Coordinates of N, CA, C and O in Angstrom, one line a residue:
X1 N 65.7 178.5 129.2 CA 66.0 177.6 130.3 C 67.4 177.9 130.9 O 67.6 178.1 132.1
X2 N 68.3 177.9 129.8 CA 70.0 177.9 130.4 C 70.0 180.0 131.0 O 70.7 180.4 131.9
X3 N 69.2 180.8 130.5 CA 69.5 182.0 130.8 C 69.0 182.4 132.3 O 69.4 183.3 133.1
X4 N 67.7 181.2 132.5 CA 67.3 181.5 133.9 C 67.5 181.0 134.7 O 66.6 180.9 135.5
X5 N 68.9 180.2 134.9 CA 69.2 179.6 135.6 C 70.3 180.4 136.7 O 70.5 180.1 137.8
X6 N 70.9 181.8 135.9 CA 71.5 182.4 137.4 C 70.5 183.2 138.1 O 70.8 183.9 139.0
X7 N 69.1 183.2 137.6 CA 67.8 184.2 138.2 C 67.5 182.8 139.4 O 67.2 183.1 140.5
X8 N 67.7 181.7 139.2 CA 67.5 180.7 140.1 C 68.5 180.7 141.6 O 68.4 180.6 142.8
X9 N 69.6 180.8 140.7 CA 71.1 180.8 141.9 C 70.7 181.4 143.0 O 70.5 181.0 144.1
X10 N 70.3 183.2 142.2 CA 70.7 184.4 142.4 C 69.2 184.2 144.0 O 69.5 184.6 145.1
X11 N 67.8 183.6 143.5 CA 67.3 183.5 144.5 C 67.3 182.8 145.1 O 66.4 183.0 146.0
X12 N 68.0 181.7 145.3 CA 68.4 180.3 145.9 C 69.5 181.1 147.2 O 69.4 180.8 148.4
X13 N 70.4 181.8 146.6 CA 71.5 182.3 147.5 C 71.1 183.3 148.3 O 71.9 183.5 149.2
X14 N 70.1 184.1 148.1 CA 70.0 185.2 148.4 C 68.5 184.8 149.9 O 67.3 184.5 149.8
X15 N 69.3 185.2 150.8 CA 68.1 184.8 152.2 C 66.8 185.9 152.1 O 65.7 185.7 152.4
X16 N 67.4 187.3 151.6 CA 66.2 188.4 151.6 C 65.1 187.9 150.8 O 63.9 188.2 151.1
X17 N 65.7 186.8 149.3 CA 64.5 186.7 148.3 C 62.9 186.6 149.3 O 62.9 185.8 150.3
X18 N 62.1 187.1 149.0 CA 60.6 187.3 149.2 C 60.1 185.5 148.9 O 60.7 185.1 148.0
X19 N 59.4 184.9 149.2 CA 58.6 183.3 148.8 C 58.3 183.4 147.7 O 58.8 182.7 146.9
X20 N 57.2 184.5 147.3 CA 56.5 184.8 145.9 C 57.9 185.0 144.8 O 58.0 184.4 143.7
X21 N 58.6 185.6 145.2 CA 59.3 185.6 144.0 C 60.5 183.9 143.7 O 61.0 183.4 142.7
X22 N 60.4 183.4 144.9 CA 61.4 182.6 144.7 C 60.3 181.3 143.5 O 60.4 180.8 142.4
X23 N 59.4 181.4 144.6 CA 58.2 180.0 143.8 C 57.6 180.5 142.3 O 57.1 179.7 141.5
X24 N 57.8 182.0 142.1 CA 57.7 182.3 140.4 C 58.8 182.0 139.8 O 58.8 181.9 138.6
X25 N 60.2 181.9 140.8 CA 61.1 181.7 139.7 C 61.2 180.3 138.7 O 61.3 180.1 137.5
X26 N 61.0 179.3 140.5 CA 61.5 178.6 140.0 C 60.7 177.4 139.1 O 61.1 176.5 138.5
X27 N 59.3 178.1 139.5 CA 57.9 177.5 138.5 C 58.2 178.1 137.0 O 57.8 177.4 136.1
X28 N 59.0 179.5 136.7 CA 58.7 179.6 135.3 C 60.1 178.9 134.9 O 60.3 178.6 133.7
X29 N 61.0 178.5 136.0 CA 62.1 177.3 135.4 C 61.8 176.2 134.9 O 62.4 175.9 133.8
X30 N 61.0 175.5 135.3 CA 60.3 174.1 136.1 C 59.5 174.0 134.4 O 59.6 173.1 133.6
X31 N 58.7 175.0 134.1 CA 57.8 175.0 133.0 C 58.4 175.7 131.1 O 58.0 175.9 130.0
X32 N 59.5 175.8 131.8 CA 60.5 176.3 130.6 C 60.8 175.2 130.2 O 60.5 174.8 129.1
X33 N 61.7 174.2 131.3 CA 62.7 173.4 130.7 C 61.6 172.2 130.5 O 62.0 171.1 130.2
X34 N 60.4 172.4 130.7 CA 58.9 171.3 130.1 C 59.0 171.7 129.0 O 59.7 171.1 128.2
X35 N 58.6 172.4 128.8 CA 58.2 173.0 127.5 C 59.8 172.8 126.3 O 59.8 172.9 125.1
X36 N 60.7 172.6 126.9 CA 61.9 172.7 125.8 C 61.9 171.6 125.2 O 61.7 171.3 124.1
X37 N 62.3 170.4 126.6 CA 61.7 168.8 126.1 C 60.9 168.7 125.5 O 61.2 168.6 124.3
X38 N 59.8 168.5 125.7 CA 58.3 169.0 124.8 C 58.8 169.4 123.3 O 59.2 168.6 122.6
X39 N 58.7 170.3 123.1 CA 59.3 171.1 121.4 C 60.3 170.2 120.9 O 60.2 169.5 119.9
X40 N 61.4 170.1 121.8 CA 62.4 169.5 121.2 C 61.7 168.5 120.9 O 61.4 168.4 119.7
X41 N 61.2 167.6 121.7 CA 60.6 165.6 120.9 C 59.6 166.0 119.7 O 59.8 165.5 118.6
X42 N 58.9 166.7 120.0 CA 57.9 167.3 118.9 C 58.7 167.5 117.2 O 58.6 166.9 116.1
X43 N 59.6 168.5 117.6 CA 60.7 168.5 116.3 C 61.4 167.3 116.2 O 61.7 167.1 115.0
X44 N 61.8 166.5 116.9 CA 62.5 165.5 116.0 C 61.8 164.3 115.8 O 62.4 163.3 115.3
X45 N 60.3 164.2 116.2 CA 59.4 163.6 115.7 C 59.3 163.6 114.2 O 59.5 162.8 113.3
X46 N 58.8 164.9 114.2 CA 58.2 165.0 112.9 C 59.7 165.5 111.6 O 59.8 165.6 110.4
X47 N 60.8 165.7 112.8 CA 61.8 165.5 111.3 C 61.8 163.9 111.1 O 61.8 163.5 109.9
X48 N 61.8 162.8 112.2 CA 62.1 161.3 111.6 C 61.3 161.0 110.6 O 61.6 160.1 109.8
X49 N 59.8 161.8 110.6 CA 58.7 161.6 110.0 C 59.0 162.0 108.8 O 58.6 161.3 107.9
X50 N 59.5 163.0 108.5 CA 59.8 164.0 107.4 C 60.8 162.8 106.7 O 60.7 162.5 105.5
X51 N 61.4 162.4 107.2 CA 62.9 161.2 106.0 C 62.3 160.1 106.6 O 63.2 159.4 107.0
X52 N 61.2 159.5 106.9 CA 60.7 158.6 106.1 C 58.8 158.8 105.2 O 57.8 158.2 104.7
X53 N 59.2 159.8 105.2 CA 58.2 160.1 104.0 C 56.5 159.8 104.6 O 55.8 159.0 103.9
X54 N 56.2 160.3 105.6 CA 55.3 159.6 106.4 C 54.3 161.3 106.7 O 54.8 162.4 106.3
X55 N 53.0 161.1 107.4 CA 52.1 162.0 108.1 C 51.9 161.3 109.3 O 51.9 160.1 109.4
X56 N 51.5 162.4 110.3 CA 51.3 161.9 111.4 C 50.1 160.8 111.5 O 50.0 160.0 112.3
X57 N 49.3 161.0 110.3 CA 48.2 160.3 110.2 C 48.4 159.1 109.9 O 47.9 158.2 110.6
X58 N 49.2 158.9 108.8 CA 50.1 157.4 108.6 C 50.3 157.1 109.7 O 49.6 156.3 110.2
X59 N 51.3 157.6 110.6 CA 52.4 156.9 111.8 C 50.8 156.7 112.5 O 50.5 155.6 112.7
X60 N 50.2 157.4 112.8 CA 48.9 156.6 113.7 C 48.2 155.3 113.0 O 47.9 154.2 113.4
X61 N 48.2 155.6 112.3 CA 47.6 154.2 111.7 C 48.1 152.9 111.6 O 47.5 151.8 111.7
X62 N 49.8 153.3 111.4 CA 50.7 151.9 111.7 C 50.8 151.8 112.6 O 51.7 151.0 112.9
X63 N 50.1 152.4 113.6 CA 51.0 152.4 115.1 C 49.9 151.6 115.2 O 50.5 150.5 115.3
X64 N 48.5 151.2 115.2 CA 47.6 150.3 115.5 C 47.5 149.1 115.1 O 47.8 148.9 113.9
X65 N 47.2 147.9 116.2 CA 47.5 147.0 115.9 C 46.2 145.9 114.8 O 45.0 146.0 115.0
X66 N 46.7 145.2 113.9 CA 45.5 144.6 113.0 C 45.0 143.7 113.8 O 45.3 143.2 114.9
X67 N 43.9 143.6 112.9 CA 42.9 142.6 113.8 C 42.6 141.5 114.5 O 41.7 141.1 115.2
X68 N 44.4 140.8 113.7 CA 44.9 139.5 114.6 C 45.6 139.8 115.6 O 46.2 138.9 116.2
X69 N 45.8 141.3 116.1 CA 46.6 141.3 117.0 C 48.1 141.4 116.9 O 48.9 141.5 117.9
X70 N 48.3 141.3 115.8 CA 49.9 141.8 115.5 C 50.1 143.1 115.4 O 49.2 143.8 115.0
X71 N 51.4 143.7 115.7 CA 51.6 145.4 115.0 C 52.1 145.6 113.7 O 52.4 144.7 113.0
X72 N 52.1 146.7 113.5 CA 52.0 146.7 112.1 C 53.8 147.8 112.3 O 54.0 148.7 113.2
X73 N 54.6 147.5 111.4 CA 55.9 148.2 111.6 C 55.9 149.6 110.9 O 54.8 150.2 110.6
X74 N 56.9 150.2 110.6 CA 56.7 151.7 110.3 C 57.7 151.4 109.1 O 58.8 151.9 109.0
X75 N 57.2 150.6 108.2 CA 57.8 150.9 106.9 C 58.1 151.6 106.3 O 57.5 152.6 106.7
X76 N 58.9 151.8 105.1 CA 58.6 153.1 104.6 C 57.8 153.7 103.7 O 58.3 153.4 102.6
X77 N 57.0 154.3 103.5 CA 56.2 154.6 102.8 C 56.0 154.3 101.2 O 56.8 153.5 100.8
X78 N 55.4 154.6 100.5 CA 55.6 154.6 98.6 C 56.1 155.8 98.2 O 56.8 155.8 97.1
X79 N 55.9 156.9 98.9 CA 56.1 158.1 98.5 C 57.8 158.1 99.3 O 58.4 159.2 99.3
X80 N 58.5 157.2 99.7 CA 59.8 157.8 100.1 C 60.9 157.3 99.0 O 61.2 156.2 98.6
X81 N 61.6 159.0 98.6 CA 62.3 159.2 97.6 C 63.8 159.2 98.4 O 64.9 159.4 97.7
X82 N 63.9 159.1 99.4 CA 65.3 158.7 99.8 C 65.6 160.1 101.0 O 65.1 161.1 100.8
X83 N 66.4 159.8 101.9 CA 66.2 161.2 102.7 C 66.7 162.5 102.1 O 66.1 163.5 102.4
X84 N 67.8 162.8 101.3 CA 67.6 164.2 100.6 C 66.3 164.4 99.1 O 66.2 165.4 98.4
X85 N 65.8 163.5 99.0 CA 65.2 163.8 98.0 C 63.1 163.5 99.1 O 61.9 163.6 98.6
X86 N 63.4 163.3 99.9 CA 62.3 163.4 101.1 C 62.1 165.3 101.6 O 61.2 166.1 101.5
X87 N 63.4 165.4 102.2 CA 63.9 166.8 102.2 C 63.5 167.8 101.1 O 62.8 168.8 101.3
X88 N 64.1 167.6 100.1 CA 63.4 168.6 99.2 C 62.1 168.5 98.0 O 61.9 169.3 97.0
X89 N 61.5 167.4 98.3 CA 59.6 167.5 98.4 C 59.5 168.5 99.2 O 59.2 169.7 98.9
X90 N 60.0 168.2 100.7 CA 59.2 168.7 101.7 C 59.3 171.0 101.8 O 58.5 172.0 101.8
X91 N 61.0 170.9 101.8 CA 61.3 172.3 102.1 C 61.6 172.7 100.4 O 61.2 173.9 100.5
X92 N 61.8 172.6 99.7 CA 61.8 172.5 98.1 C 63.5 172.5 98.1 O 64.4 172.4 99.0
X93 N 63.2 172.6 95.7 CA 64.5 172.3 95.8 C 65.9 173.5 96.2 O 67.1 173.4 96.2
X94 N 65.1 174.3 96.5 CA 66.9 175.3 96.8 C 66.9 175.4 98.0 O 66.0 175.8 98.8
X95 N 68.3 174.9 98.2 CA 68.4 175.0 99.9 C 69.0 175.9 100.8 O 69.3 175.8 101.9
X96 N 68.9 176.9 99.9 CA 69.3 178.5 100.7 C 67.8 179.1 101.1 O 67.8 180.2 101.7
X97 N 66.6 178.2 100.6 CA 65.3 179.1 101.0 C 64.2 178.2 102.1 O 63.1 178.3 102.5
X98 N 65.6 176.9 102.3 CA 64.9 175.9 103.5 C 64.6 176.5 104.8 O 63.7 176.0 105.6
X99 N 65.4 177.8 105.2 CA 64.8 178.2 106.8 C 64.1 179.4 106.4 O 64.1 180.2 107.4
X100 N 63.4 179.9 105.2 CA 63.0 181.0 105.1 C 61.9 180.6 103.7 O 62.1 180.5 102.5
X101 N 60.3 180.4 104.6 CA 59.3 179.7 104.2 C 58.9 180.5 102.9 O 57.8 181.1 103.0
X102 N 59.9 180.7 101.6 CA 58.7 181.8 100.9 C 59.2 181.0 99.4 O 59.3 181.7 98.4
X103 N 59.4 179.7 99.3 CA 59.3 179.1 98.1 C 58.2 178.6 97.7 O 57.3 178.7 98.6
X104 N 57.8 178.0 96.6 CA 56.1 177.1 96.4 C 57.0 175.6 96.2 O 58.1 175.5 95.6
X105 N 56.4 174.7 96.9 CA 56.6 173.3 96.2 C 55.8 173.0 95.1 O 54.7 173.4 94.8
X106 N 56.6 171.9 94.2 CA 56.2 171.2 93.5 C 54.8 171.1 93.4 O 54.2 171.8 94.2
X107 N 54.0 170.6 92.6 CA 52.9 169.8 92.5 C 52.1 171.3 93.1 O 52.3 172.4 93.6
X108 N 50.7 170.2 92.6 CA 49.4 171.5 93.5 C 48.8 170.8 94.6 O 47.7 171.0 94.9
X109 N 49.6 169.7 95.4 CA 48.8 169.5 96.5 C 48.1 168.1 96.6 O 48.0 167.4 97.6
X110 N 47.6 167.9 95.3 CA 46.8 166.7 95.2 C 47.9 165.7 94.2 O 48.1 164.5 94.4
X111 N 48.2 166.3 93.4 CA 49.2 165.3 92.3 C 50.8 165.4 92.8 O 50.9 166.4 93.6
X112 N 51.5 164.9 92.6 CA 53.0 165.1 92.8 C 53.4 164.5 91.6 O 52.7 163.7 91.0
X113 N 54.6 165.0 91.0 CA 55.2 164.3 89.7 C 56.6 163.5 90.3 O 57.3 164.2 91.1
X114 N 56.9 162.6 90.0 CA 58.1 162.1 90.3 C 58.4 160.9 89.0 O 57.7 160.7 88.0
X115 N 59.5 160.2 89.4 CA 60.1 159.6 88.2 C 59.0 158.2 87.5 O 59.0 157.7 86.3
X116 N 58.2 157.9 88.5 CA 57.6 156.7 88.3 C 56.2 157.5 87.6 O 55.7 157.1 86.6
X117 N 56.0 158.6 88.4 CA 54.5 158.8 87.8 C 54.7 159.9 86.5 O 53.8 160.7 86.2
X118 N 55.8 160.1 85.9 CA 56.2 160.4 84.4 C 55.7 159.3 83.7 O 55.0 159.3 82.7
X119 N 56.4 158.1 84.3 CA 56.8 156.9 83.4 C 55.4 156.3 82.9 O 55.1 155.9 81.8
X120 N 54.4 156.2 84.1 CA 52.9 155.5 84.1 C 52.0 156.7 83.3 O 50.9 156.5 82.7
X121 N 52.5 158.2 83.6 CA 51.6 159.1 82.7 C 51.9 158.6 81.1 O 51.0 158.4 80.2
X122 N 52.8 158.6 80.9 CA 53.8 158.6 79.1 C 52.9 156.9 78.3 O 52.4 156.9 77.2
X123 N 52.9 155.7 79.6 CA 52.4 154.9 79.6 C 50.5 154.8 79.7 O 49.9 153.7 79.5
X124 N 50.2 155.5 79.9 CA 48.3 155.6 79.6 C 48.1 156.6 79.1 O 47.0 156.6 78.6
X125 N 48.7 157.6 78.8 CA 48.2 158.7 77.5 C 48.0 157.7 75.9 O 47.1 157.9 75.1
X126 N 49.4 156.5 76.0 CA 49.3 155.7 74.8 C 48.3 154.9 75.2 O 47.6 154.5 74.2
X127 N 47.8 154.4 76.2 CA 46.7 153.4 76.3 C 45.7 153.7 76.0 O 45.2 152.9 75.2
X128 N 44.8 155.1 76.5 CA 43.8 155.3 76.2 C 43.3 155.5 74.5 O 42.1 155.5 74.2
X129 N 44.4 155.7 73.3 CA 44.6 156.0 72.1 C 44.2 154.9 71.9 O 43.0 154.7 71.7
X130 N 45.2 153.8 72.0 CA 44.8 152.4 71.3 C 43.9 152.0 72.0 O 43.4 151.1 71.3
X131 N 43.1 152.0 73.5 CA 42.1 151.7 73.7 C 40.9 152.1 72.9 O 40.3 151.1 72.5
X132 N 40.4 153.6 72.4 CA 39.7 154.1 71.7 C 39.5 153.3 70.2 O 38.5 152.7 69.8
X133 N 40.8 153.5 69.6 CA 40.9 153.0 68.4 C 40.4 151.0 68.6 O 39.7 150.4 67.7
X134 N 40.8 150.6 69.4 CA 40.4 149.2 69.6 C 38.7 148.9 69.3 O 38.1 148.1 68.6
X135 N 38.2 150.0 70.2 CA 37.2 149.7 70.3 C 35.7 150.4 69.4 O 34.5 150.1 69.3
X136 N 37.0 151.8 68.6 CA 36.2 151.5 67.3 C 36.1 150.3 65.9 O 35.2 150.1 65.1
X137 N 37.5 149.9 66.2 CA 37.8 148.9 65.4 C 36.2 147.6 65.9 O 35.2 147.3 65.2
X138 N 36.4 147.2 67.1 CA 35.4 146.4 67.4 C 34.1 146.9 67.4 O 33.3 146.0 67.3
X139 N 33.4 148.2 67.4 CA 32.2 148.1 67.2 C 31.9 147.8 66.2 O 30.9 147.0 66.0
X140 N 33.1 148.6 64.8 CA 32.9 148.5 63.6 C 32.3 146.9 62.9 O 31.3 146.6 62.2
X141 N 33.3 146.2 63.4 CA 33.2 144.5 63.1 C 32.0 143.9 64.3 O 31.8 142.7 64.4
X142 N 31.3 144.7 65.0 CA 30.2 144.6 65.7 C 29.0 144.4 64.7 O 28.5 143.3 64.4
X143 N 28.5 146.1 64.1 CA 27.7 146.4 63.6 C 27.8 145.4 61.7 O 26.8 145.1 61.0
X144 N 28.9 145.1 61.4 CA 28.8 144.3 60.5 C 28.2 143.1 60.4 O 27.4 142.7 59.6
X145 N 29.0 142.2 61.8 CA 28.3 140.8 61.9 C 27.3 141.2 62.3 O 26.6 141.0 61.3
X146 N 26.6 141.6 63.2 CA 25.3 141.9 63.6 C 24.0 142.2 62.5 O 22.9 141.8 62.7
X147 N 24.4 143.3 60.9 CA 23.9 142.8 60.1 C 24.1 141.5 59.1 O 23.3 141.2 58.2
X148 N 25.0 140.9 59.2 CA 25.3 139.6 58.7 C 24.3 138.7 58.7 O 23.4 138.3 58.0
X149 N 24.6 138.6 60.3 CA 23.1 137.9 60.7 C 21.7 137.9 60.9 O 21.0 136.9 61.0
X150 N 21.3 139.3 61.2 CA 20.1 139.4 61.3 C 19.5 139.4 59.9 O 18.3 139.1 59.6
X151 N 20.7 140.0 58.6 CA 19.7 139.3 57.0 C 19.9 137.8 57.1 O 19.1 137.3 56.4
X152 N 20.5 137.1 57.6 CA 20.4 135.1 57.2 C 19.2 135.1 58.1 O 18.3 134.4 57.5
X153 N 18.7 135.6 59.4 CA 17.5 135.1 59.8 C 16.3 135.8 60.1 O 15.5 135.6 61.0
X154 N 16.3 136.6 58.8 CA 15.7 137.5 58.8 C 14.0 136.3 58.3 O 14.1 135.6 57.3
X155 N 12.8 136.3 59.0 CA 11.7 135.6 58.5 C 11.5 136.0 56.6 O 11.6 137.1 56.1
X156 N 11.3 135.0 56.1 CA 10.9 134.9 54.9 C 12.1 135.0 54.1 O 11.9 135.3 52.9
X157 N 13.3 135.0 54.4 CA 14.9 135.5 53.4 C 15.0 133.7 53.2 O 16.1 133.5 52.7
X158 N 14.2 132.4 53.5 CA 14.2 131.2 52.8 C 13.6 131.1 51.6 O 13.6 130.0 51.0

């Protein structure tokens, strides 16, 4: 945009310029400096999106209004870990390899590990143990009373 702006002067000033050349100029100006606005909102869209921990899919969804007709605000998400730690989910953690895409993030995509879901994994690996064990304990005392009683009423055991 800023470099074709003395190709603009240059045929602005100049009385020999030809029509065709002046109306290409000043159309690929006209469609440059669209296009930069454009990109530019585009990128700082999706960086505000990026530190609040959000997809474009979310932000459409809150953007709709519920069924009573109220809007719904752009809270912050569950997944937002604060804006540098939003930042490095997203571009990972070394930040000498943030403008040069050849790190792996975290996780595979579907799971993410973070402080909370350590704490609830550490917390149901023991649940399911003492769940198991509970519930051999209770069949056990199942299958007992269950013959308890079927010998007291068992026909003819009077």
């Amino acid at each position: 945009v800023w470099t074709m702006a003395e190709s603009v002067k240059q045929c602005y000033d100049d009385p020999s310029t030809p029509f065709s050349i002046m109306f290409f100029t000043l159309f690929g100006e006209t469609l440059a400096f669209f296009l930069a606005v454009l990109v530019t909102l585009f990128f700082g869209f999706h960086n505000w999106l990026m530190f609040k921990a959000m997809t474009t899919i979310e932000f459409c969804e809150k953007s709709l209004p519920k069924k009573d007709g109220e809007g719904r605000g752009h809270e912050s998400s569950m997944y937002d870990l604060g804006c540098m730690g939003n930042i490095r989910v997203i571009l990972g953690e070394n930040i000498f390899l943030w403008f040069f895409p050849c790190s792996r993030p975290k996780g595979d995509g579907l799971n993410f590990v973070s402080e909370e879901t350590r704490l609830t994994k550490d917390m149901e690996s023991g649940k399911g143990i003492r769940r198991r064990t509970h519930q051999k304990t209770q069949r056990a005392n199942h299958r007992r009373n269950a013959g308890e009683l079927s010998g007291a009423f068992t026909p003819g055991s009077r």
